[in-house]
């Protein structure tokens, strides 16, 4: 193993490295730094987050630029404000002995004139998000025409976020003969395109395998019914009392809802997504950094650049739309030499995606079972016992002990221990004693080679629901645009709506059965272009085409088509059941299930209704 001295770094940088406590260069640093110091070359580096890549491009850039000049010579583009600030801080730390160094961060959501002023003072290095720097270029607030080194950090993520045009624009304002260093966790086609377009014979380095996630992380999945997803999440948290995690959801709305529900249920949780103000996001991130939040519920975009090294678990509450994103998610844990666990809570309809992810990360998933209630009680009890065993006695309590000792004078040691632990145990026990098994079997029809697709091909998939919807071609829809419309309004993934058949004044479509409640609840009183959109379940679940074809014309005219059962009746039953439950007082947050929508485990057991979820704070 080589040392930082071996890499050819100068004294100022080595001094800073000692201060930072870095002992040995990481893999990406050992590979990239000597090349970048030695040659004026383009570089493509495939490296995950948390591998030390900021230093891999940061040290060479700091060593190569002319600190005595006030010209902007280095430009680092990063996908998010958080990452932009994180890189800027790191660069300042790395360059703390480079006298006269000025690294300026430019990003949206903060005063553009202040940032322009900081640059005017002479910024040798600018770290920027694409949108903001593009804006500054067009307003002539920044001059990047003399850039010698351009870094595209997390290039795959920038492209995922739709920054292709911006990056192209920005780079067209830089000189041709500069060096471009591209860092990316994965190598999708789009990144290769950028590399080809803007680079000349780049040196390629790979840390681990392409697209592979770090082997510090173990990958697990848990198969549950969609409706049990939230309860499964709570169990996973309870089964890991010291969890410090990022929980990924697909949409901002789900992120907010899950975080609110967790808070309501007594967990230390917070939401991080793009609909929050910058100030709110900063507050959440600060609490998370200080370990005051155990479960940070986040969208993929907002979670980029989370610079927290000791995350124990990443929980995929929902799978990402693009499975390549899984690598980014799991890369949030297992950082800086630590181990981590990446968990997926998966429903039957999605389980086939696990295989695809395995192919991408080149690692196998372990199928695990959601622990049952008694296992959780045991884990919690043992965790408490260990904590007590390791607790140093605080002698400040000595002065109160006389009274306490008197109170327990007649209790044996065994009884005392039992009573003491019962305080905690009973809370968990009462909560979990009637809990059900959340695991479901991985049956043949939904095996991981794509059972759902097979079911679709043969038209007899009993796991799917066929719906009637009162819009059709006369409303301007074809099957594609109707599918897009449904996907968008219901916030579903690409494959979640299928067998869309558009007739003149009505249409049919399918979703997995487990989405039925969501679909019906959404369309309970939904208006589009001032018209009520009515969605009902068709009794022909397989979506038999012959039936569809027989039915022609408008909704009222086509009684010969699929028979529809009324979702309202069904819902009525459920809402009655709901009313008869005495549920705990809830905040009137979004997550409160709509009338007729599903209930969560904590609400559905009257015997538990007065028991607030047992929870201790983490630290
Ligand atoms: P990065 O991949 O650049 O986000 O770095 C992840 C974390 O590792 C940051 O907190 C860095 O400060 C830290 N780091 C970078 N290089 C080293 C090193 N050689 N030894 C120890 N920690 C490092």
XYZ file of C-alpha atoms and ligand atoms in Angstrom:
642
model
C 0.000 0.000 0.000
C 1.370 3.409 -0.887
C 1.382 6.529 1.271
C 0.248 10.051 0.474
C 3.953 11.021 0.210
C 4.401 8.401 -2.531
C 1.666 10.002 -4.616
C 3.724 13.145 -5.239
C 1.674 15.648 -3.239
C 3.342 18.833 -2.020
C 4.084 19.787 1.583
C 1.068 22.071 2.018
C -1.303 19.298 1.036
C 0.498 16.641 3.075
C 0.299 18.939 6.078
C -3.473 19.260 5.636
C -3.786 15.493 5.170
C -2.060 14.944 8.508
C -4.452 17.416 10.150
C -7.408 15.576 8.631
C -6.150 12.318 10.059
C -6.058 10.520 6.707
C -3.481 7.771 7.109
C -3.469 5.998 3.765
C -4.841 7.021 0.389
C -8.029 5.271 -0.641
C -8.111 3.129 -3.776
C -9.445 5.864 -6.029
C -6.900 8.314 -4.629
C -3.980 5.917 -5.202
C -5.103 5.393 -8.761
C -6.115 8.920 -9.765
C -3.743 11.279 -7.959
C -0.416 10.194 -9.562
C -1.961 10.218 -13.054
C -3.549 13.623 -12.639
C -0.420 15.133 -11.121
C 1.839 13.731 -13.790
C -0.141 14.236 -16.971
C -2.384 16.855 -18.484
C -5.071 14.323 -19.307
C -8.781 13.699 -19.330
C -9.993 11.090 -16.886
C -13.043 8.898 -16.399
C -13.210 7.446 -12.908
C -15.855 4.983 -11.846
C -16.150 5.279 -8.128
C -18.933 5.180 -5.585
C -19.707 7.918 -3.132
C -17.782 7.525 0.084
C -14.639 6.226 -1.610
C -12.700 9.467 -1.161
C -13.169 10.741 -4.698
C -13.370 14.411 -3.694
C -9.747 14.201 -2.569
C -8.876 12.170 -5.669
C -9.625 15.158 -7.886
C -9.275 17.836 -5.196
C -5.624 17.301 -4.284
C -4.342 17.303 -7.883
C -6.426 20.359 -8.723
C -5.128 22.243 -5.694
C -1.558 21.317 -6.528
C -1.812 22.227 -10.202
C -3.580 25.578 -10.131
C -1.707 28.833 -9.670
C -2.794 30.087 -6.264
C -1.068 33.446 -6.841
C -3.360 34.143 -9.774
C -6.907 35.356 -9.203
C -8.176 33.782 -12.408
C -10.732 30.972 -12.156
C -8.837 27.854 -13.195
C -10.852 24.991 -11.735
C -14.575 24.274 -12.131
C -16.285 21.444 -10.288
C -19.866 20.635 -11.275
C -21.977 18.670 -8.846
C -25.651 17.638 -8.981
C -26.962 19.164 -5.753
C -26.487 22.068 -3.438
C -25.636 19.715 -0.575
C -22.900 18.007 -2.525
C -21.667 21.352 -3.835
C -21.269 22.657 -0.280
C -19.722 19.418 0.876
C -17.098 19.523 -1.901
C -16.384 23.182 -1.197
C -15.818 22.456 2.494
C -13.559 19.520 1.701
C -11.558 21.584 -0.810
C -11.090 24.311 1.784
C -9.864 21.754 4.310
C -7.513 20.156 1.800
C -6.181 23.584 0.793
C -6.003 25.124 4.258
C -2.226 25.688 3.920
C -2.442 26.972 0.343
C -2.179 30.660 1.132
C -4.459 32.871 -0.905
C -6.750 30.030 -2.015
C -10.346 31.042 -2.634
C -12.877 28.295 -3.326
C -16.401 29.587 -3.980
C -19.603 27.545 -4.014
C -22.382 28.615 -6.372
C -25.777 26.979 -6.101
C -29.447 27.859 -6.313
C -31.540 29.030 -3.387
C -28.929 31.514 -2.178
C -28.124 35.084 -3.210
C -26.645 35.128 -6.712
C -25.164 38.600 -6.188
C -23.331 37.500 -3.030
C -21.919 34.553 -4.930
C -20.892 36.812 -7.838
C -19.181 39.150 -5.376
C -17.212 36.257 -3.853
C -16.095 35.191 -7.306
C -15.037 38.736 -8.212
C -12.637 38.688 -5.273
C -10.694 36.113 -7.263
C -11.868 32.522 -7.011
C -9.318 30.060 -8.348
C -11.865 27.258 -7.960
C -15.630 27.367 -8.366
C -17.796 24.492 -7.185
C -21.211 24.764 -8.815
C -24.541 23.203 -9.487
C -25.280 23.274 -13.235
C -28.406 25.440 -13.114
C -26.878 28.254 -11.085
C -23.578 28.489 -12.940
C -25.398 28.501 -16.256
C -27.470 31.390 -15.004
C -24.338 33.238 -13.890
C -22.635 32.643 -17.217
C -25.577 34.100 -19.109
C -25.583 37.119 -16.777
C -21.827 37.501 -17.189
C -21.294 37.152 -13.464
C -18.623 34.550 -13.945
C -15.823 33.991 -16.423
C -14.901 30.373 -17.033
C -13.107 30.971 -20.308
C -9.723 30.251 -18.729
C -10.624 27.057 -16.924
C -7.813 24.515 -16.987
C -9.514 21.740 -15.017
C -13.176 20.826 -15.134
C -14.611 18.115 -12.903
C -17.980 16.479 -13.506
C -18.736 14.906 -10.169
C -21.475 12.293 -9.887
C -21.950 12.642 -13.624
C -24.556 9.896 -13.760
C -26.660 11.678 -11.208
C -26.378 15.023 -12.979
C -27.624 13.363 -16.142
C -30.373 11.548 -14.236
C -31.527 14.910 -13.033
C -31.768 16.214 -16.571
C -28.687 18.420 -16.616
C -27.375 17.210 -19.977
C -28.189 20.431 -21.812
C -26.866 22.587 -19.006
C -23.587 20.677 -18.831
C -23.159 20.926 -22.600
C -23.848 24.643 -22.422
C -21.476 25.230 -19.539
C -18.626 23.257 -21.088
C -19.016 25.136 -24.362
C -17.963 28.248 -22.423
C -14.682 26.638 -21.350
C -11.497 26.323 -23.428
C -11.056 23.184 -25.538
C -7.602 22.412 -24.259
C -8.633 22.049 -20.614
C -8.523 18.717 -18.781
C -11.877 17.159 -17.927
C -12.145 14.715 -15.057
C -15.409 12.803 -14.863
C -16.406 10.889 -11.759
C -19.415 8.633 -11.763
C -20.742 5.776 -9.664
C -22.290 4.053 -12.672
C -21.623 4.118 -16.385
C -24.948 4.352 -18.188
C -25.018 5.174 -21.897
C -25.591 8.856 -21.231
C -22.344 9.163 -19.294
C -20.414 7.447 -22.099
C -21.946 9.953 -24.499
C -20.700 12.872 -22.396
C -17.274 11.257 -22.103
C -17.053 10.819 -25.877
C -18.289 14.302 -26.610
C -16.119 16.268 -24.234
C -13.018 14.179 -23.693
C -10.013 13.100 -25.636
C -8.541 9.688 -24.915
C -9.458 9.801 -21.265
C -7.555 7.593 -18.873
C -10.069 5.221 -17.303
C -9.899 4.048 -13.743
C -12.356 1.848 -11.917
C -12.647 1.334 -8.217
C -14.317 -2.035 -7.729
C -16.380 -3.178 -10.699
C -18.376 -0.872 -12.880
C -21.754 -0.175 -11.301
C -20.852 -2.399 -8.431
C -21.830 -1.358 -4.991
C -19.262 -1.400 -2.245
C -18.662 -4.765 -0.644
C -18.838 -3.182 2.754
C -22.601 -3.332 2.224
C -24.776 -6.409 2.511
C -27.970 -6.452 0.505
C -31.210 -7.869 1.847
C -34.786 -7.974 0.695
C -38.038 -8.558 2.514
C -41.105 -9.764 0.654
C -44.376 -8.359 1.993
C -47.788 -7.350 0.741
C -47.829 -3.764 -0.432
C -50.347 -2.862 2.244
C -47.910 -4.069 4.929
C -45.014 -2.006 3.686
C -45.200 0.611 6.393
C -45.573 -1.939 9.183
C -42.605 -3.829 7.794
C -40.590 -0.618 7.940
C -41.467 -0.137 11.594
C -40.521 -3.704 12.412
C -37.167 -3.359 10.695
C -36.510 -0.243 12.734
C -37.610 -1.926 15.960
C -35.489 -4.969 15.238
C -32.455 -2.678 14.969
C -32.612 -0.490 18.058
C -29.493 1.504 17.140
C -30.483 2.037 13.545
C -29.243 5.238 11.925
C -30.751 5.137 8.499
C -31.882 6.722 5.286
C -35.289 5.490 4.145
C -35.830 6.022 0.439
C -39.243 6.713 -1.058
C -40.094 7.267 -4.691
C -42.017 10.526 -4.490
C -41.895 13.660 -2.398
C -45.417 12.991 -1.237
C -44.662 9.490 0.008
C -41.498 10.761 1.653
C -43.446 13.349 3.605
C -46.201 10.902 4.491
C -43.895 8.156 5.710
C -41.836 10.593 7.778
C -44.951 12.099 9.334
C -46.345 8.704 10.139
C -43.085 7.585 11.715
C -42.947 10.685 13.861
C -46.534 10.165 14.853
C -45.725 6.583 15.794
C -42.935 7.696 18.081
C -39.818 7.287 15.940
C -37.165 9.922 15.614
C -37.651 10.598 11.921
C -37.436 13.512 9.510
C -38.316 14.150 5.867
C -35.896 15.402 3.234
C -37.284 16.295 -0.183
C -37.426 19.054 -2.715
C -40.717 20.573 -1.579
C -39.132 21.684 1.675
C -37.505 25.082 1.891
C -33.735 25.186 2.024
C -33.988 26.217 5.646
C -36.158 23.212 6.498
C -33.776 20.907 4.684
C -30.794 22.360 6.537
C -32.558 21.852 9.869
C -33.326 18.215 9.081
C -29.807 17.543 7.853
C -28.278 19.164 10.947
C -30.423 17.013 13.220
C -29.463 13.948 11.224
C -25.762 14.787 11.350
C -26.027 15.193 15.100
C -27.717 11.786 15.304
C -30.878 13.356 16.664
C -32.838 11.743 13.846
C -32.611 7.992 13.475
C -34.588 7.659 10.270
C -34.137 10.207 7.534
C -36.870 9.635 4.968
C -35.679 11.005 1.656
C -36.181 11.180 -2.073
C -33.283 10.179 -4.280
C -32.587 13.688 -5.437
C -32.620 15.237 -1.973
C -30.409 12.505 -0.552
C -27.593 13.184 -2.972
C -24.598 14.546 -1.188
C -25.546 13.412 2.274
C -22.115 13.552 3.840
C -22.794 11.349 6.832
C -20.400 8.465 7.254
C -21.947 6.305 9.949
C -25.298 5.401 8.388
C -25.990 1.834 9.477
C -28.921 1.011 7.181
C -30.352 2.138 3.898
C -33.976 1.099 3.604
C -35.581 1.057 0.191
C -39.157 1.645 1.269
C -39.980 1.660 -2.411
C -37.693 0.669 -5.235
C -36.454 3.515 -7.420
C -37.975 3.969 -10.879
C -34.581 3.465 -12.450
C -33.001 0.444 -10.851
C -29.519 1.897 -11.508
C -30.366 4.404 -8.765
C -30.177 1.556 -6.252
C -26.373 1.806 -6.363
C -26.538 5.432 -5.250
C -28.925 4.594 -2.469
C -26.948 1.686 -1.067
C -23.773 3.783 -1.357
C -25.068 5.978 1.479
C -24.057 3.251 3.900
C -20.811 1.302 4.205
C -18.811 4.514 3.896
C -15.348 5.352 5.170
C -14.437 1.755 5.950
C -17.621 0.962 7.883
C -20.053 -1.841 7.113
C -23.696 -1.263 6.305
C -26.915 -2.969 5.305
C -29.098 -2.046 2.373
C -32.635 -3.398 2.699
C -35.426 -3.521 0.174
C -39.030 -3.888 1.244
C -40.494 -5.432 -1.835
C -43.943 -6.557 -2.933
C -44.641 -9.570 -5.120
C -45.118 -7.465 -8.198
C -41.650 -5.963 -7.900
C -39.659 -8.943 -6.770
C -38.409 -9.665 -10.280
C -36.490 -6.370 -10.144
C -34.209 -7.835 -7.488
C -32.582 -10.029 -10.145
C -31.895 -7.019 -12.339
C -30.355 -5.143 -9.440
C -28.197 -8.144 -8.605
C -26.916 -8.073 -12.170
C -26.074 -4.386 -11.899
C -24.345 -4.489 -8.530
C -22.848 -7.925 -9.154
C -23.824 -8.999 -5.688
C -26.487 -11.387 -4.434
C -29.336 -10.339 -2.227
C -30.177 -12.314 0.877
C -33.887 -12.968 1.275
C -34.773 -12.206 4.855
C -37.925 -12.463 6.918
C -39.520 -9.497 8.648
C -39.031 -10.357 12.309
C -42.099 -11.335 14.273
C -43.250 -9.440 17.321
C -41.580 -11.675 19.886
C -38.229 -11.525 18.109
C -38.422 -7.759 18.299
C -39.294 -7.852 21.994
C -36.244 -10.014 22.593
C -33.935 -7.771 20.578
C -35.164 -4.708 22.415
C -34.798 -6.392 25.766
C -31.259 -7.564 25.081
C -30.288 -4.195 23.706
C -31.497 -2.555 26.898
C -29.701 -5.148 29.030
C -26.457 -4.457 27.185
C -26.855 -0.723 27.521
C -27.459 -1.023 31.246
C -24.524 -3.375 31.593
C -22.257 -0.869 29.860
C -23.595 2.199 31.658
C -21.242 3.977 33.993
C -22.814 4.643 37.359
C -23.591 8.284 37.934
C -22.924 8.843 41.613
C -25.108 11.913 41.624
C -27.943 9.503 42.264
C -26.377 8.276 45.513
C -28.118 10.934 47.529
C -31.518 9.717 46.424
C -30.823 6.073 47.013
C -31.937 5.881 50.639
C -35.555 6.310 49.703
C -35.277 4.061 46.707
C -33.569 1.333 48.726
C -36.298 1.554 51.322
C -38.920 1.123 48.647
C -37.285 -2.053 47.399
C -36.135 -3.416 50.744
C -38.322 -6.483 50.373
C -37.529 -7.235 46.748
C -34.984 -9.859 45.792
C -32.359 -9.093 43.159
C -34.182 -11.413 40.725
C -37.479 -9.624 41.263
C -35.849 -6.251 40.896
C -34.259 -7.195 37.587
C -37.546 -8.625 36.364
C -39.494 -5.537 37.357
C -36.910 -3.198 35.911
C -36.886 -4.889 32.523
C -40.622 -5.382 32.489
C -41.077 -1.619 32.247
C -39.595 -1.647 28.772
C -40.506 -5.165 27.747
C -44.200 -4.838 28.562
C -44.546 -1.850 26.275
C -43.134 -3.756 23.334
C -44.927 -6.931 24.332
C -48.323 -5.245 24.486
C -47.701 -3.632 21.166
C -46.554 -6.756 19.402
C -48.379 -9.594 21.163
C -51.078 -9.872 18.531
C -48.961 -8.894 15.589
C -49.275 -10.942 12.449
C -46.651 -12.481 10.229
C -45.887 -9.936 7.512
C -43.881 -12.234 5.279
C -45.295 -13.703 2.120
C -44.021 -16.617 0.116
C -42.193 -16.149 -3.147
C -44.561 -18.287 -5.203
C -43.840 -19.721 -8.591
C -46.138 -17.375 -10.431
C -44.234 -14.378 -9.174
C -40.769 -15.806 -9.250
C -37.901 -13.524 -9.872
C -37.782 -14.155 -13.586
C -40.766 -11.937 -14.141
C -43.895 -13.729 -13.074
C -46.045 -10.709 -13.555
C -44.988 -10.282 -17.121
C -45.797 -13.918 -17.775
C -49.206 -13.450 -16.229
C -49.787 -10.525 -18.493
C -48.791 -12.351 -21.596
C -51.369 -15.024 -21.043
C -54.005 -12.573 -19.957
C -55.018 -14.480 -16.854
C -53.155 -12.760 -14.086
C -55.309 -13.045 -10.999
C -52.955 -10.676 -9.155
C -54.099 -7.758 -11.256
C -57.202 -5.623 -11.246
C -59.000 -4.502 -14.377
C -60.613 -1.090 -14.241
C -63.129 0.840 -16.240
C -62.465 4.554 -16.716
C -64.890 6.983 -18.327
C -62.444 8.663 -20.685
C -61.607 7.458 -24.139
C -60.431 8.405 -27.592
C -63.037 11.120 -27.945
C -61.285 12.822 -25.043
C -58.082 12.753 -27.053
C -56.465 9.713 -25.458
C -54.701 6.835 -27.062
C -53.355 3.934 -24.998
C -49.987 5.577 -24.541
C -51.214 8.966 -23.434
C -53.796 7.395 -21.133
C -51.119 5.216 -19.578
C -48.941 8.300 -19.067
C -51.838 10.209 -17.560
C -52.626 7.394 -15.105
C -48.990 6.884 -14.211
C -48.541 10.578 -13.529
C -51.643 11.294 -11.484
C -51.299 8.097 -9.478
C -47.540 8.566 -9.150
C -46.881 5.038 -10.326
C -43.873 3.510 -11.995
C -43.426 2.776 -15.656
C -44.753 -0.783 -15.452
C -47.490 -0.315 -12.912
C -50.270 0.454 -15.397
C -50.740 -2.088 -18.165
C -53.231 -3.556 -20.636
C -54.556 -0.123 -21.412
C -57.344 -0.364 -23.979
C -58.899 2.834 -25.168
C -62.445 2.862 -26.600
C -64.309 5.841 -27.875
C -65.798 7.164 -24.668
C -64.266 4.889 -22.074
C -61.236 2.710 -21.533
C -59.891 -0.186 -19.525
C -56.612 -0.633 -17.786
C -54.950 -2.944 -15.275
C -52.785 -2.519 -12.213
C -51.534 -5.033 -9.716
C -54.274 -5.898 -7.282
C -52.391 -4.388 -4.391
C -52.670 -0.969 -6.026
C -56.448 -1.249 -6.297
C -57.261 0.684 -3.160
C -54.874 3.440 -4.057
C -56.342 3.751 -7.552
C -59.945 3.761 -6.369
C -59.267 6.099 -3.479
C -57.548 8.525 -5.795
C -60.423 8.631 -8.245
C -63.129 8.927 -5.600
C -63.809 12.548 -6.482
C -61.229 13.370 -9.063
C -61.909 16.026 -11.672
C -59.955 16.495 -14.863
C -60.689 19.408 -17.183
C -63.766 20.193 -15.093
C -65.140 16.708 -15.486
C -65.400 13.913 -12.956
C -63.176 11.027 -13.913
C -64.830 7.840 -12.814
C -62.826 4.680 -12.251
C -64.441 1.429 -11.242
C -63.355 -2.149 -10.958
C -64.260 -4.319 -13.875
C -65.217 -7.824 -12.845
C -63.172 -9.332 -15.597
C -59.843 -9.076 -13.829
C -57.823 -10.778 -16.510
C -58.755 -8.081 -18.956
C -60.214 -10.394 -21.585
C -59.972 -8.593 -24.845
C -63.063 -10.205 -26.301
C -65.223 -8.677 -23.658
C -63.656 -5.309 -24.185
C -64.245 -5.499 -27.887
C -67.853 -6.410 -27.539
C -68.428 -3.234 -25.678
C -68.587 -0.228 -27.877
C -69.775 3.327 -27.565
C -70.250 5.332 -24.445
C -70.345 4.158 -20.908
C -74.109 4.032 -20.625
C -74.447 2.324 -23.978
C -72.146 -0.559 -23.420
C -73.683 -2.689 -20.745
C -72.631 -5.686 -22.766
C -69.020 -4.979 -21.878
C -67.206 -5.813 -18.662
C -69.414 -5.818 -15.619
C -68.276 -3.367 -13.066
C -68.612 -3.737 -9.350
C -69.069 -0.586 -7.394
C -65.977 0.353 -5.417
C -68.085 2.518 -3.166
C -69.934 -0.415 -1.603
C -66.675 -2.074 -0.877
C -65.287 1.113 0.562
C -68.374 1.658 2.638
C -67.690 -1.551 4.481
C -64.155 -0.639 5.144
C -64.938 2.808 6.355
C -67.512 1.398 8.760
C -64.889 -0.871 10.173
C -62.622 2.048 10.494
C -65.099 4.116 12.409
C -65.705 1.338 14.886
C -62.018 1.327 15.742
C -60.916 3.565 18.514
C -57.710 4.762 17.044
C -55.090 6.789 18.745
C -55.366 10.540 18.329
C -53.628 11.422 15.121
C -52.306 14.582 13.669
C -54.308 15.679 10.690
C -51.375 15.048 8.377
C -51.627 13.828 4.836
C -50.875 10.302 5.804
C -54.168 9.833 7.520
C -55.782 7.237 5.305
C -58.666 8.567 3.305
C -62.054 7.179 4.119
C -61.966 3.659 2.902
C -58.261 3.572 2.330
C -56.187 0.986 4.066
C -55.429 1.120 7.727
C -52.043 0.592 9.209
C -51.257 -2.157 11.667
C -51.145 0.264 14.543
C -54.693 1.390 13.876
C -56.290 -1.891 13.070
C -56.031 -3.589 16.411
C -58.465 -2.105 18.901
C -56.651 -3.783 21.747
C -53.592 -1.742 20.885
C -55.349 1.486 20.255
C -54.291 3.112 23.468
C -50.751 1.968 23.349
C -48.429 4.513 21.957
C -45.611 2.965 20.078
C -42.768 2.185 22.425
C -39.672 4.093 21.565
C -36.549 5.214 23.254
C -34.420 7.980 21.878
C -31.267 6.817 20.240
C -28.748 8.656 22.311
P -15.965 11.313 -0.568
O -16.054 10.011 -1.323
O -15.024 12.254 -1.220
O -17.315 11.889 -0.297
O -15.298 10.980 0.874
C -15.951 10.272 1.883
C -15.364 10.562 3.254
O -14.086 9.943 3.404
C -15.146 12.041 3.536
O -15.620 12.309 4.847
C -13.651 12.237 3.456
O -13.202 13.266 4.306
C -13.132 10.882 3.902
N -11.828 10.528 3.272
C -11.393 10.828 2.044
N -10.168 10.311 1.841
C -9.821 9.641 2.947
C -8.670 8.876 3.344
N -7.655 8.686 2.528
N -8.665 8.339 4.574
C -9.716 8.501 5.412
N -10.832 9.213 5.112
C -10.889 9.782 3.897
